[in-house]
Amino acid sequence: MYDIVIIGSGPAGATLARMLDNKYKILIVDKRNLNENKEYKREKCCGGLIAPDAQKMLAHLGLGIPKQVLTGPQMFSVKSIDFDNKMEKHYQRHYINIDREKFDRWLVSLIPETVNTDYGCQFISYKEKDDYIEVKLRNKEEYVIKTKILVGADGAISKVRKQTFKNSKFPESYISIQKWYKTNVDMPYYTSIFDKEITDFYSWIIQKDEYMLIGSAIPSKYNANEKYDILLNKLKKCGYDIGEEYKKTGTLIMRTRKLNQINVVKGKVALIGEAAGLISSSSAEGISYALKSGAMLAHSINKNNKNWSSNYRKNVKKIKFNILLKNIKALIMYNKFLRCLIMKSRILSMKIKSE
Ligand SMILES: Cc1cc2nc3c(=O)[nH]c(=O)nc-3n(C[C@H](O)[C@H](O)[C@H](O)COP(=O)(O)OP(=O)(O)OC[C@H]3O[C@@H](n4cnc5c(N)ncnc54)[C@H](O)[C@@H]3O)c2cc1C
């Protein structure tokens, strides 16, 4: 019998596994082969930008990002292209540009050896019994284990969440497509693109060494490939030299716009990170919440194993408040008229010499 079984070894799960007391018998599983160095088959679709909130959280956890996780260039501004209002502006921002797969693997490398791991292993389902939970997993073959606490850290399309909160209304889902193109151009800023014809969320361009990543988060009700092609054509018309396609990644984003779309704990099951719905509806930033909720749950379990669930639920209120502020920001940012006013006012915008 395990004390804690964690499904998913992304930033949330890996942080929890690293911070739990070693008196507990813990198992962490992930469908990715995180213990092998061969080609990443199940790479996470992500912009790979560490925003100030995530930087603060890493500092708080006593961590600094090793240089092999970084990619170039490091960027100090965001260029906002507003196709709806036909405007462009630069704003100062402080991001750290990383290789997302290497970042995840670095966090995994920090998990102590006392934690049992099963990588290349998929969570199938669970059954709640009186004193424990029976968890069905598959690594080539199916097997069943028992645990006192089950944690869903399995990201946006969380199976644990779906099974635990069957009657909840989940947030609206967006299909994110991100393609990597070869480039010779230096782009020392992150670009965000607003265009109602494509999405009521946003699209982005990020350089990672010799690649230009062009991505978009498109409401699932639309044909995402068609919308993505519209975006590419618009960028080409604006003079973007888009090279040969190198690879394509995709996933869903569940865009949490109401606090009741966040689910954190029920009985012996807890959710952390994106599985709980902890993501910004203004920027889709989620690494800070993953690190924070993973650390909060570890703290709650370590502090008082009996009341861990009420303790965790109470602590998550701080994250919920932060998400509420992001939701208010999103209401302003994604309103064409208000965005036009802000961009015209030049508040906080900056001039770039080369332009
Ligand atoms: C296109 C896009 C761009 C983004 N860009 C940024 C960004 O630049 N900066 C930022 O801060 N955030 C960004 N985010 C959000 C960020 O990626 C997530 O919020 C963050 O990864 C959440 O971490 P997590 O550990 O909760 O989940 P994840 O990182 O999704 O990890 C979940 C883990 O669970 C595993 N898993 C899933 N299902 C199963 C299963 N059934 N069995 C076993 N294992 C399973 C997965 O393999 C994965 O390793 C972006 C998201 C998207 C979609």
XYZ file of C-alpha atoms and ligand atoms in Angstrom:
408
model
C 0.000 0.000 0.000
C 1.343 3.439 -0.975
C 0.689 6.562 1.094
C 0.574 8.790 -1.981
C 0.332 8.013 -5.701
C 0.939 10.929 -8.083
C -0.305 10.775 -11.673
C 1.830 13.034 -13.895
C 5.413 14.175 -13.476
C 5.182 17.643 -15.042
C 6.149 20.724 -12.978
C 3.269 20.157 -10.511
C 3.767 16.419 -9.898
C 7.573 16.592 -9.841
C 7.476 19.448 -7.295
C 5.088 17.534 -5.042
C 7.202 14.350 -5.262
C 10.359 16.310 -4.469
C 8.897 18.060 -1.424
C 6.971 15.281 0.337
C 8.561 13.884 3.511
C 10.597 10.732 2.938
C 8.609 8.969 5.684
C 5.858 8.434 3.077
C 5.767 5.600 0.572
C 5.265 7.428 -2.722
C 4.808 6.420 -6.359
C 4.889 8.886 -9.266
C 3.915 7.764 -12.771
C 3.954 9.480 -16.151
C 3.028 8.303 -19.628
C 6.197 10.017 -20.913
C 9.448 8.038 -20.805
C 11.108 10.587 -18.563
C 13.913 8.217 -17.561
C 15.097 7.713 -21.154
C 17.008 10.154 -23.291
C 15.846 9.013 -26.690
C 13.730 11.265 -28.984
C 10.910 12.828 -27.004
C 7.734 11.313 -28.417
C 5.238 12.893 -26.082
C 6.684 16.381 -25.905
C 4.568 18.939 -24.057
C 3.180 21.671 -26.333
C 4.294 24.832 -24.533
C 5.754 28.275 -25.245
C 8.493 27.543 -22.708
C 8.642 31.021 -21.204
C 9.245 31.326 -17.477
C 7.225 34.394 -16.457
C 8.068 36.569 -13.420
C 5.532 34.709 -11.195
C 7.206 31.376 -12.027
C 10.665 32.914 -11.511
C 9.548 34.101 -8.072
C 8.198 30.653 -7.256
C 11.455 28.965 -8.352
C 13.375 31.401 -6.146
C 10.997 30.654 -3.264
C 11.649 26.919 -3.750
C 15.395 27.580 -3.634
C 15.898 26.635 -7.283
C 17.830 28.259 -10.134
C 17.501 27.040 -13.727
C 20.649 25.248 -14.973
C 22.134 26.628 -18.176
C 21.502 23.480 -20.233
C 17.758 24.129 -19.845
C 17.989 27.618 -21.395
C 17.467 28.449 -25.079
C 18.096 31.702 -26.901
C 17.457 34.493 -27.208
C 16.579 35.744 -23.747
C 13.888 38.345 -24.304
C 13.088 41.559 -22.491
C 10.058 42.790 -24.389
C 6.796 41.635 -25.887
C 5.593 42.896 -29.234
C 1.790 43.067 -29.358
C 0.320 42.884 -32.837
C -3.345 43.829 -32.818
C -4.870 42.867 -36.172
C -8.334 43.923 -34.938
C -7.231 47.513 -34.328
C -4.351 47.501 -36.856
C -1.811 48.524 -34.224
C 1.572 47.337 -32.890
C 3.307 48.172 -29.640
C 6.258 46.904 -27.575
C 6.136 46.463 -23.808
C 8.938 45.636 -21.396
C 8.637 42.085 -20.009
C 11.071 39.760 -18.257
C 10.812 36.169 -19.436
C 13.296 33.324 -19.284
C 13.352 31.367 -22.535
C 13.700 27.630 -21.891
C 13.557 24.243 -23.586
C 10.364 22.947 -21.984
C 11.193 19.233 -22.250
C 14.613 19.837 -20.641
C 12.955 21.915 -17.902
C 10.573 19.056 -17.057
C 13.421 16.530 -17.080
C 15.502 18.751 -14.814
C 12.625 18.933 -12.293
C 12.256 15.137 -12.526
C 15.993 14.736 -11.825
C 15.461 16.502 -8.466
C 12.973 13.883 -7.216
C 14.682 11.917 -4.419
C 15.522 8.271 -4.958
C 13.228 7.291 -2.084
C 10.271 8.063 -4.391
C 9.228 5.126 -6.598
C 8.784 6.004 -10.269
C 7.103 4.326 -13.214
C 7.655 6.181 -16.508
C 6.027 5.160 -19.774
C 3.073 4.255 -17.531
C -0.456 5.419 -18.119
C -3.168 6.023 -15.534
C -6.374 4.231 -16.562
C -8.913 4.657 -13.726
C -9.424 4.330 -9.987
C -11.972 2.934 -7.501
C -12.482 4.456 -4.082
C -12.783 1.892 -1.231
C -13.444 2.603 2.469
C -9.819 3.079 3.595
C -7.870 3.269 0.371
C -8.023 3.817 -3.385
C -7.416 1.128 -5.971
C -5.578 2.575 -8.992
C -5.414 0.873 -12.371
C -2.247 1.656 -14.365
C -0.767 0.383 -17.626
C 2.895 0.044 -18.519
C 2.727 -2.426 -21.424
C 0.410 -4.502 -19.179
C -2.292 -3.402 -16.775
C -1.697 -3.609 -13.040
C -3.505 -2.411 -9.904
C -2.017 -0.729 -6.833
C -3.445 0.604 -3.567
C -2.907 4.058 -2.068
C -4.203 6.210 0.787
C -4.083 9.451 -1.269
C -4.323 9.828 -5.050
C -3.056 13.026 -6.703
C -3.993 14.085 -10.226
C -1.117 16.121 -11.684
C -1.949 14.966 -15.185
C -2.407 18.311 -16.887
C -5.230 19.951 -18.848
C -6.809 16.734 -20.132
C -6.744 15.168 -16.671
C -8.362 11.736 -16.476
C -8.241 11.928 -12.670
C -10.219 15.182 -12.757
C -12.757 13.790 -15.214
C -13.384 10.750 -13.006
C -13.470 12.666 -9.707
C -15.539 15.701 -10.690
C -17.952 14.060 -13.141
C -20.711 16.585 -12.550
C -18.577 19.741 -12.690
C -18.796 22.180 -15.550
C -15.316 22.227 -17.081
C -13.859 25.373 -18.674
C -14.147 26.031 -22.423
C -11.483 24.095 -24.286
C -9.081 25.551 -26.861
C -6.976 23.619 -29.345
C -3.439 24.914 -29.315
C -1.319 24.276 -32.363
C 2.344 25.175 -32.248
C 4.591 24.617 -35.264
C 8.358 24.961 -35.361
C 9.936 26.587 -38.458
C 13.605 26.923 -39.367
C 14.731 30.554 -39.223
C 17.824 32.683 -39.822
C 16.189 35.772 -38.376
C 16.901 37.075 -34.874
C 13.745 37.969 -32.975
C 14.763 39.389 -29.591
C 11.188 39.721 -28.362
C 8.148 37.566 -27.772
C 5.217 38.386 -30.076
C 1.564 38.137 -29.058
C -1.105 38.456 -31.727
C -4.737 39.488 -31.233
C -7.145 38.723 -34.045
C -10.856 37.961 -33.620
C -10.969 36.234 -37.019
C -8.636 33.551 -35.620
C -9.448 33.316 -31.920
C -10.912 35.188 -28.961
C -7.719 34.123 -27.099
C -4.353 34.810 -28.734
C -1.549 33.606 -31.017
C 2.183 33.923 -30.477
C 5.656 33.818 -32.019
C 8.681 32.774 -29.959
C 12.213 32.141 -31.137
C 14.075 29.093 -29.751
C 17.609 29.061 -31.131
C 17.365 28.331 -34.875
C 13.587 27.832 -34.771
C 10.659 30.196 -34.873
C 7.626 28.813 -33.023
C 4.268 30.029 -34.254
C 1.326 29.009 -32.120
C -2.299 29.777 -31.574
C -4.998 28.803 -29.047
C -8.224 28.347 -30.990
C -11.699 27.587 -29.543
C -12.422 23.873 -30.053
C -15.703 24.696 -31.825
C -13.702 25.955 -34.868
C -11.618 24.087 -37.431
C -8.248 24.803 -35.806
C -6.132 23.975 -38.881
C -8.096 26.412 -41.054
C -7.733 29.169 -38.462
C -4.019 28.441 -38.130
C -3.588 28.795 -41.903
C -5.329 32.179 -41.797
C -2.803 33.254 -39.159
C 0.161 32.095 -41.268
C -1.136 33.911 -44.351
C -1.610 37.134 -42.400
C 1.918 36.922 -41.004
C 3.362 36.272 -44.462
C 1.494 39.318 -45.797
C 3.089 41.361 -42.985
C 6.530 40.284 -44.249
C 7.324 37.371 -41.917
C 9.717 34.999 -43.644
C 8.395 31.609 -42.483
C 10.873 28.832 -43.248
C 10.544 25.081 -43.579
C 8.284 23.363 -41.018
C 10.342 21.235 -38.628
C 7.745 19.842 -36.246
C 4.201 20.334 -34.987
C 2.889 19.949 -31.451
C -0.643 20.344 -30.166
C -2.750 20.005 -27.064
C -5.841 21.356 -25.342
C -5.995 24.332 -23.024
C -8.911 24.449 -20.623
C -9.311 28.209 -20.174
C -10.470 28.770 -16.597
C -12.607 31.895 -16.601
C -14.610 31.332 -13.430
C -13.358 30.284 -10.009
C -15.969 27.499 -9.804
C -14.140 25.883 -12.737
C -11.256 25.097 -10.370
C -11.447 21.669 -8.652
C -8.863 20.856 -6.013
C -9.910 18.115 -3.626
C -12.610 15.478 -3.083
C -12.319 12.702 -0.490
C -8.897 11.078 -0.814
C -8.221 12.612 -4.248
C -6.404 15.925 -4.791
C -5.640 17.829 -7.979
C -2.667 20.126 -8.585
C -1.469 22.295 -11.484
C -3.398 22.424 -14.712
C -5.356 19.296 -13.755
C -7.059 21.444 -11.107
C -7.772 24.188 -13.671
C -4.972 26.423 -12.382
C -4.007 28.466 -15.454
C -4.143 32.137 -16.395
C -7.016 33.033 -18.725
C -5.118 36.111 -19.899
C -1.793 34.564 -20.982
C -2.132 30.750 -20.531
C 0.785 30.962 -18.073
C 0.580 27.922 -15.827
C 4.050 26.898 -14.658
C 3.915 29.192 -11.605
C 0.585 27.676 -10.483
C 1.882 24.144 -11.080
C 4.943 24.771 -8.885
C 2.909 26.603 -6.254
C 0.075 24.071 -5.939
C 2.552 21.158 -5.883
C 4.443 22.842 -3.037
C 1.203 23.715 -1.195
C -0.084 20.141 -1.272
C 3.296 18.804 -0.097
C 3.225 21.291 2.768
C -0.364 20.338 3.716
C 0.396 16.594 3.739
C 3.727 16.996 5.572
C 2.227 19.327 8.187
C -0.852 17.414 9.185
C -1.570 14.189 7.409
C -5.078 13.914 8.908
C -6.362 17.328 7.858
C -4.338 17.599 4.664
C -7.372 18.125 2.432
C -8.922 21.061 4.305
C -5.465 22.584 4.725
C -4.756 22.309 0.994
C -8.204 23.685 0.043
C -7.557 26.684 2.318
C -4.081 27.350 0.882
C -5.288 27.202 -2.721
C -7.509 30.242 -2.034
C -4.395 32.409 -2.525
C -3.899 30.961 -6.019
C -7.599 31.402 -6.771
C -7.369 35.089 -5.886
C -4.438 35.482 -8.289
C -6.424 33.728 -11.027
C -9.372 36.044 -10.330
C -7.087 39.037 -11.040
C -5.941 37.388 -14.298
C -9.595 36.898 -15.267
C -10.253 40.608 -14.740
C -7.128 41.435 -16.776
C -8.389 39.130 -19.553
C -11.726 40.980 -19.695
C -9.804 44.170 -20.491
C -7.093 42.633 -22.715
C -9.497 40.762 -24.973
C -11.914 43.643 -25.412
C -11.089 45.242 -28.781
C -12.157 48.740 -27.727
C -10.373 48.763 -24.343
C -7.223 47.256 -25.866
C -7.227 49.985 -28.528
C -7.512 52.665 -25.836
C -4.621 51.203 -23.851
C -2.379 50.804 -26.878
C -3.174 54.319 -28.101
C -2.470 55.791 -24.666
C 1.096 54.405 -24.899
C 0.951 53.663 -21.154
C 3.913 51.382 -20.342
C 4.782 50.909 -24.050
C 8.316 51.428 -25.307
C 10.071 52.338 -28.541
C 12.405 49.859 -30.214
C 15.311 51.461 -32.109
C 15.409 49.064 -35.064
C 11.728 49.723 -35.853
C 0.439 25.965 -26.124
C 0.742 26.237 -24.682
C 1.721 27.149 -24.355
C 2.011 27.388 -23.016
N 3.022 28.254 -22.725
C 3.348 28.492 -21.442
C 4.445 29.321 -21.117
O 5.156 29.819 -22.004
N 4.710 29.562 -19.806
C 3.935 29.005 -18.811
O 4.193 29.271 -17.627
N 2.920 28.181 -19.095
C 2.614 27.890 -20.374
N 1.602 27.018 -20.666
C 0.907 26.342 -19.558
C 1.811 25.270 -18.963
O 2.343 24.449 -19.968
C 1.025 24.409 -17.984
O 0.227 25.202 -17.161
C 1.962 23.563 -17.108
O 2.684 22.668 -17.900
C 1.136 22.815 -16.079
O 1.972 21.895 -15.408
P 1.349 20.562 -14.815
O 2.448 19.838 -14.161
O 0.122 20.880 -14.082
O 0.841 19.754 -16.112
P 1.692 19.209 -17.381
O 2.914 20.000 -17.580
O 0.714 19.136 -18.500
O 2.103 17.753 -16.914
C 1.161 16.717 -16.865
C 1.924 15.409 -16.917
O 0.990 14.342 -16.764
C 1.281 13.305 -17.710
N 0.032 12.611 -17.969
C -1.097 13.122 -18.526
N -2.053 12.165 -18.578
C -1.517 11.036 -18.040
C -2.015 9.720 -17.803
N -3.265 9.374 -18.125
N -1.176 8.819 -17.263
C 0.091 9.155 -16.913
N 0.606 10.392 -17.110
C -0.183 11.325 -17.649
C 1.840 14.065 -18.914
O 2.667 13.236 -19.713
C 2.627 15.206 -18.250
O 3.963 14.875 -18.028
C 1.285 26.740 -21.990
C 0.300 25.816 -22.325
C 0.032 25.554 -23.655
C -1.004 24.531 -24.001
